């Protein structure tokens, strides 16, 4: 939910910037959505690299080398998040982000089923961890609208 609010906020900020700075980066709503994707995935990727220990509990029961997996996912989130801005790499990056979201979905299911706290200091109430599952398809659709459609 926090990620979704970030997507909305940064899309709106990019739209406002586009009113004053007429460049292709802010040319239309899909472009503004891509800026938001870049900002949010770079932030999340940095969080993965900075604090892998805060995320390991989500995958250490079923992913071998969980810390390495967290580092790899963080690097890929940053890489794909940046590449989605450029027309020549946009499609590749969009599908890469979608694949990452699909691969991370079981970890979010695990957190909800086991009633574990949400990562990153987010609310640990069951309603929040279960509601996070509903947002994952929305993130995929956001990426699709911004970069594939």
PDB file of C-alpha atoms in Angstrom:
ATOM      1  CA  UNK A   1       0.000   0.000   0.000  1.00  0.00           C
ATOM      2  CA  UNK A   2       2.846   2.409   0.821  1.00  0.00           C
ATOM      3  CA  UNK A   3       4.476   1.499  -2.495  1.00  0.00           C
ATOM      4  CA  UNK A   4       1.225   2.256  -4.339  1.00  0.00           C
ATOM      5  CA  UNK A   5       0.896   5.619  -2.623  1.00  0.00           C
ATOM      6  CA  UNK A   6       4.468   6.356  -3.700  1.00  0.00           C
ATOM      7  CA  UNK A   7       3.623   5.481  -7.304  1.00  0.00           C
ATOM      8  CA  UNK A   8       0.657   7.847  -7.236  1.00  0.00           C
ATOM      9  CA  UNK A   9       2.568  10.666  -5.529  1.00  0.00           C
ATOM     10  CA  UNK A  10       5.589  10.499  -7.829  1.00  0.00           C
ATOM     11  CA  UNK A  11       3.376  10.241 -10.917  1.00  0.00           C
ATOM     12  CA  UNK A  12       1.615  13.417  -9.838  1.00  0.00           C
ATOM     13  CA  UNK A  13       4.932  15.155  -9.140  1.00  0.00           C
ATOM     14  CA  UNK A  14       6.245  14.151 -12.567  1.00  0.00           C
ATOM     15  CA  UNK A  15       3.039  15.485 -14.123  1.00  0.00           C
ATOM     16  CA  UNK A  16       3.516  18.817 -12.347  1.00  0.00           C
ATOM     17  CA  UNK A  17       7.154  18.975 -13.451  1.00  0.00           C
ATOM     18  CA  UNK A  18       5.998  18.331 -17.009  1.00  0.00           C
ATOM     19  CA  UNK A  19       3.893  21.471 -16.876  1.00  0.00           C
ATOM     20  CA  UNK A  20       7.052  23.528 -16.364  1.00  0.00           C
ATOM     21  CA  UNK A  21       9.753  21.404 -18.002  1.00  0.00           C
ATOM     22  CA  UNK A  22       8.633  20.322 -21.489  1.00  0.00           C
ATOM     23  CA  UNK A  23      10.848  17.264 -22.027  1.00  0.00           C
ATOM     24  CA  UNK A  24       9.888  13.752 -23.117  1.00  0.00           C
ATOM     25  CA  UNK A  25      10.536  12.374 -19.622  1.00  0.00           C
ATOM     26  CA  UNK A  26       7.374  14.178 -18.484  1.00  0.00           C
ATOM     27  CA  UNK A  27       5.517  14.170 -21.835  1.00  0.00           C
ATOM     28  CA  UNK A  28       2.366  12.257 -20.870  1.00  0.00           C
ATOM     29  CA  UNK A  29       0.754  10.136 -18.172  1.00  0.00           C
ATOM     30  CA  UNK A  30       2.551   6.862 -19.098  1.00  0.00           C
ATOM     31  CA  UNK A  31       5.872   8.745 -19.033  1.00  0.00           C
ATOM     32  CA  UNK A  32       4.980  10.174 -15.622  1.00  0.00           C
ATOM     33  CA  UNK A  33       4.079   6.678 -14.424  1.00  0.00           C
ATOM     34  CA  UNK A  34       7.495   5.438 -15.594  1.00  0.00           C
ATOM     35  CA  UNK A  35       9.221   8.184 -13.601  1.00  0.00           C
ATOM     36  CA  UNK A  36       7.305   7.005 -10.528  1.00  0.00           C
ATOM     37  CA  UNK A  37       8.281   3.386 -11.234  1.00  0.00           C
ATOM     38  CA  UNK A  38      11.919   4.444 -11.462  1.00  0.00           C
ATOM     39  CA  UNK A  39      11.847   6.368  -8.199  1.00  0.00           C
ATOM     40  CA  UNK A  40      10.005   3.688  -6.242  1.00  0.00           C
ATOM     41  CA  UNK A  41      12.003   0.699  -7.486  1.00  0.00           C
ATOM     42  CA  UNK A  42      15.315   2.490  -6.981  1.00  0.00           C
ATOM     43  CA  UNK A  43      14.265   3.330  -3.405  1.00  0.00           C
ATOM     44  CA  UNK A  44      13.145  -0.250  -2.741  1.00  0.00           C
ATOM     45  CA  UNK A  45      16.283  -1.652  -4.375  1.00  0.00           C
ATOM     46  CA  UNK A  46      18.495   0.512  -2.185  1.00  0.00           C
ATOM     47  CA  UNK A  47      16.562  -0.658   0.883  1.00  0.00           C
ATOM     48  CA  UNK A  48      17.217  -4.274  -0.150  1.00  0.00           C
ATOM     49  CA  UNK A  49      20.943  -3.565  -0.458  1.00  0.00           C
ATOM     50  CA  UNK A  50      21.155  -1.508   2.720  1.00  0.00           C
ATOM     51  CA  UNK A  51      19.202  -3.795   5.058  1.00  0.00           C
ATOM     52  CA  UNK A  52      18.951  -7.362   3.755  1.00  0.00           C
ATOM     53  CA  UNK A  53      18.660  -8.677   7.320  1.00  0.00           C
ATOM     54  CA  UNK A  54      15.291  -6.916   7.671  1.00  0.00           C
ATOM     55  CA  UNK A  55      13.923  -8.926   4.729  1.00  0.00           C
ATOM     56  CA  UNK A  56      15.563 -12.327   5.158  1.00  0.00           C
ATOM     57  CA  UNK A  57      12.810 -13.688   7.425  1.00  0.00           C
ATOM     58  CA  UNK A  58      10.428 -13.515   4.449  1.00  0.00           C
ATOM     59  CA  UNK A  59      12.371 -16.060   2.395  1.00  0.00           C
ATOM     60  CA  UNK A  60      14.876 -17.902   4.581  1.00  0.00           C
ATOM     61  CA  UNK A  61      12.579 -20.930   4.949  1.00  0.00           C
ATOM     62  CA  UNK A  62      12.345 -21.681   1.230  1.00  0.00           C
ATOM     63  CA  UNK A  63      15.025 -19.778  -0.736  1.00  0.00           C
ATOM     64  CA  UNK A  64      18.617 -21.022  -0.639  1.00  0.00           C
ATOM     65  CA  UNK A  65      21.140 -18.260   0.070  1.00  0.00           C
ATOM     66  CA  UNK A  66      18.470 -15.746   1.117  1.00  0.00           C
ATOM     67  CA  UNK A  67      20.878 -12.845   1.658  1.00  0.00           C
ATOM     68  CA  UNK A  68      22.336 -13.282  -1.822  1.00  0.00           C
ATOM     69  CA  UNK A  69      18.809 -13.456  -3.269  1.00  0.00           C
ATOM     70  CA  UNK A  70      17.922 -10.190  -1.528  1.00  0.00           C
ATOM     71  CA  UNK A  71      21.048  -8.490  -2.884  1.00  0.00           C
ATOM     72  CA  UNK A  72      20.347  -9.752  -6.407  1.00  0.00           C
ATOM     73  CA  UNK A  73      16.729  -8.608  -6.246  1.00  0.00           C
ATOM     74  CA  UNK A  74      17.842  -5.195  -4.977  1.00  0.00           C
ATOM     75  CA  UNK A  75      20.317  -4.753  -7.819  1.00  0.00           C
ATOM     76  CA  UNK A  76      17.713  -5.881 -10.366  1.00  0.00           C
ATOM     77  CA  UNK A  77      15.084  -3.528  -8.941  1.00  0.00           C
ATOM     78  CA  UNK A  78      17.483  -0.614  -9.334  1.00  0.00           C
ATOM     79  CA  UNK A  79      18.651  -1.707 -12.790  1.00  0.00           C
ATOM     80  CA  UNK A  80      15.182  -2.379 -14.228  1.00  0.00           C
ATOM     81  CA  UNK A  81      13.814   0.704 -12.477  1.00  0.00           C
ATOM     82  CA  UNK A  82      16.331   2.888 -14.302  1.00  0.00           C
ATOM     83  CA  UNK A  83      16.122   1.055 -17.639  1.00  0.00           C
ATOM     84  CA  UNK A  84      12.342   1.490 -17.846  1.00  0.00           C
ATOM     85  CA  UNK A  85      12.904   5.201 -18.570  1.00  0.00           C
ATOM     86  CA  UNK A  86      14.746   4.589 -21.851  1.00  0.00           C
ATOM     87  CA  UNK A  87      12.756   3.612 -24.969  1.00  0.00           C
ATOM     88  CA  UNK A  88      15.334   1.049 -26.136  1.00  0.00           C
ATOM     89  CA  UNK A  89      15.310  -0.870 -22.841  1.00  0.00           C
ATOM     90  CA  UNK A  90      11.760  -0.116 -21.674  1.00  0.00           C
ATOM     91  CA  UNK A  91      10.123  -3.382 -22.681  1.00  0.00           C
ATOM     92  CA  UNK A  92      12.967  -5.507 -21.296  1.00  0.00           C
ATOM     93  CA  UNK A  93      12.899  -3.591 -18.001  1.00  0.00           C
ATOM     94  CA  UNK A  94       9.112  -3.763 -17.717  1.00  0.00           C
ATOM     95  CA  UNK A  95       9.075  -7.530 -18.134  1.00  0.00           C
ATOM     96  CA  UNK A  96      12.008  -7.798 -15.720  1.00  0.00           C
ATOM     97  CA  UNK A  97      10.109  -5.877 -13.044  1.00  0.00           C
ATOM     98  CA  UNK A  98       6.972  -7.918 -13.647  1.00  0.00           C
ATOM     99  CA  UNK A  99       8.974 -11.131 -13.287  1.00  0.00           C
ATOM    100  CA  UNK A 100      10.497  -9.862 -10.036  1.00  0.00           C
ATOM    101  CA  UNK A 101       7.047  -9.049  -8.662  1.00  0.00           C
ATOM    102  CA  UNK A 102       5.774 -12.516  -9.598  1.00  0.00           C
ATOM    103  CA  UNK A 103       8.806 -14.181  -8.020  1.00  0.00           C
ATOM    104  CA  UNK A 104       8.409 -12.141  -4.811  1.00  0.00           C
ATOM    105  CA  UNK A 105       4.711 -12.892  -4.443  1.00  0.00           C
ATOM    106  CA  UNK A 106       5.240 -16.208  -2.567  1.00  0.00           C
ATOM    107  CA  UNK A 107       7.260 -14.346   0.075  1.00  0.00           C
ATOM    108  CA  UNK A 108       4.338 -11.977   0.638  1.00  0.00           C
ATOM    109  CA  UNK A 109       1.957 -14.933   0.876  1.00  0.00           C
ATOM    110  CA  UNK A 110       4.289 -16.551   3.424  1.00  0.00           C
ATOM    111  CA  UNK A 111       4.316 -13.363   5.535  1.00  0.00           C
ATOM    112  CA  UNK A 112       0.504 -13.173   5.490  1.00  0.00           C
ATOM    113  CA  UNK A 113      -0.125 -16.867   6.210  1.00  0.00           C
ATOM    114  CA  UNK A 114       2.444 -17.038   9.023  1.00  0.00           C
ATOM    115  CA  UNK A 115       1.199 -13.692  10.408  1.00  0.00           C
ATOM    116  CA  UNK A 116       4.691 -12.231  10.339  1.00  0.00           C
ATOM    117  CA  UNK A 117       5.308  -8.491  10.539  1.00  0.00           C
ATOM    118  CA  UNK A 118       5.407  -6.586   7.270  1.00  0.00           C
ATOM    119  CA  UNK A 119       8.927  -5.618   6.149  1.00  0.00           C
ATOM    120  CA  UNK A 120      10.509  -2.236   6.624  1.00  0.00           C
ATOM    121  CA  UNK A 121       8.615  -1.142   9.699  1.00  0.00           C
ATOM    122  CA  UNK A 122       5.252  -1.235   7.943  1.00  0.00           C
ATOM    123  CA  UNK A 123       2.172  -2.194   9.973  1.00  0.00           C
ATOM    124  CA  UNK A 124       2.261  -5.785  11.182  1.00  0.00           C
ATOM    125  CA  UNK A 125      -1.488  -6.239  11.495  1.00  0.00           C
ATOM    126  CA  UNK A 126      -2.924  -9.192   9.568  1.00  0.00           C
ATOM    127  CA  UNK A 127      -5.186  -6.852   7.586  1.00  0.00           C
ATOM    128  CA  UNK A 128      -2.087  -5.070   6.255  1.00  0.00           C
ATOM    129  CA  UNK A 129      -0.059  -8.146   5.357  1.00  0.00           C
ATOM    130  CA  UNK A 130      -3.071  -9.680   3.594  1.00  0.00           C
ATOM    131  CA  UNK A 131      -3.962  -6.430   1.821  1.00  0.00           C
ATOM    132  CA  UNK A 132      -0.423  -6.261   0.409  1.00  0.00           C
ATOM    133  CA  UNK A 133      -1.278  -9.319  -1.671  1.00  0.00           C
ATOM    134  CA  UNK A 134      -4.029  -7.425  -3.486  1.00  0.00           C
ATOM    135  CA  UNK A 135      -1.646  -4.652  -4.470  1.00  0.00           C
ATOM    136  CA  UNK A 136       0.900  -6.865  -6.247  1.00  0.00           C
ATOM    137  CA  UNK A 137      -1.306  -7.370  -9.355  1.00  0.00           C
ATOM    138  CA  UNK A 138      -1.971  -3.636  -9.326  1.00  0.00           C
ATOM    139  CA  UNK A 139       1.794  -2.935  -9.506  1.00  0.00           C
ATOM    140  CA  UNK A 140       2.063  -5.319 -12.442  1.00  0.00           C
ATOM    141  CA  UNK A 141      -0.810  -3.578 -14.199  1.00  0.00           C
ATOM    142  CA  UNK A 142       0.794  -0.180 -13.500  1.00  0.00           C
ATOM    143  CA  UNK A 143       4.019  -1.334 -15.168  1.00  0.00           C
ATOM    144  CA  UNK A 144       2.037  -2.773 -18.072  1.00  0.00           C
ATOM    145  CA  UNK A 145       0.156   0.498 -18.649  1.00  0.00           C
ATOM    146  CA  UNK A 146       3.281   2.617 -18.308  1.00  0.00           C
ATOM    147  CA  UNK A 147       5.687   0.612 -20.414  1.00  0.00           C
ATOM    148  CA  UNK A 148       4.137  -2.237 -22.403  1.00  0.00           C
ATOM    149  CA  UNK A 149       0.700  -1.150 -23.628  1.00  0.00           C
TER     150      UNK A 149
END
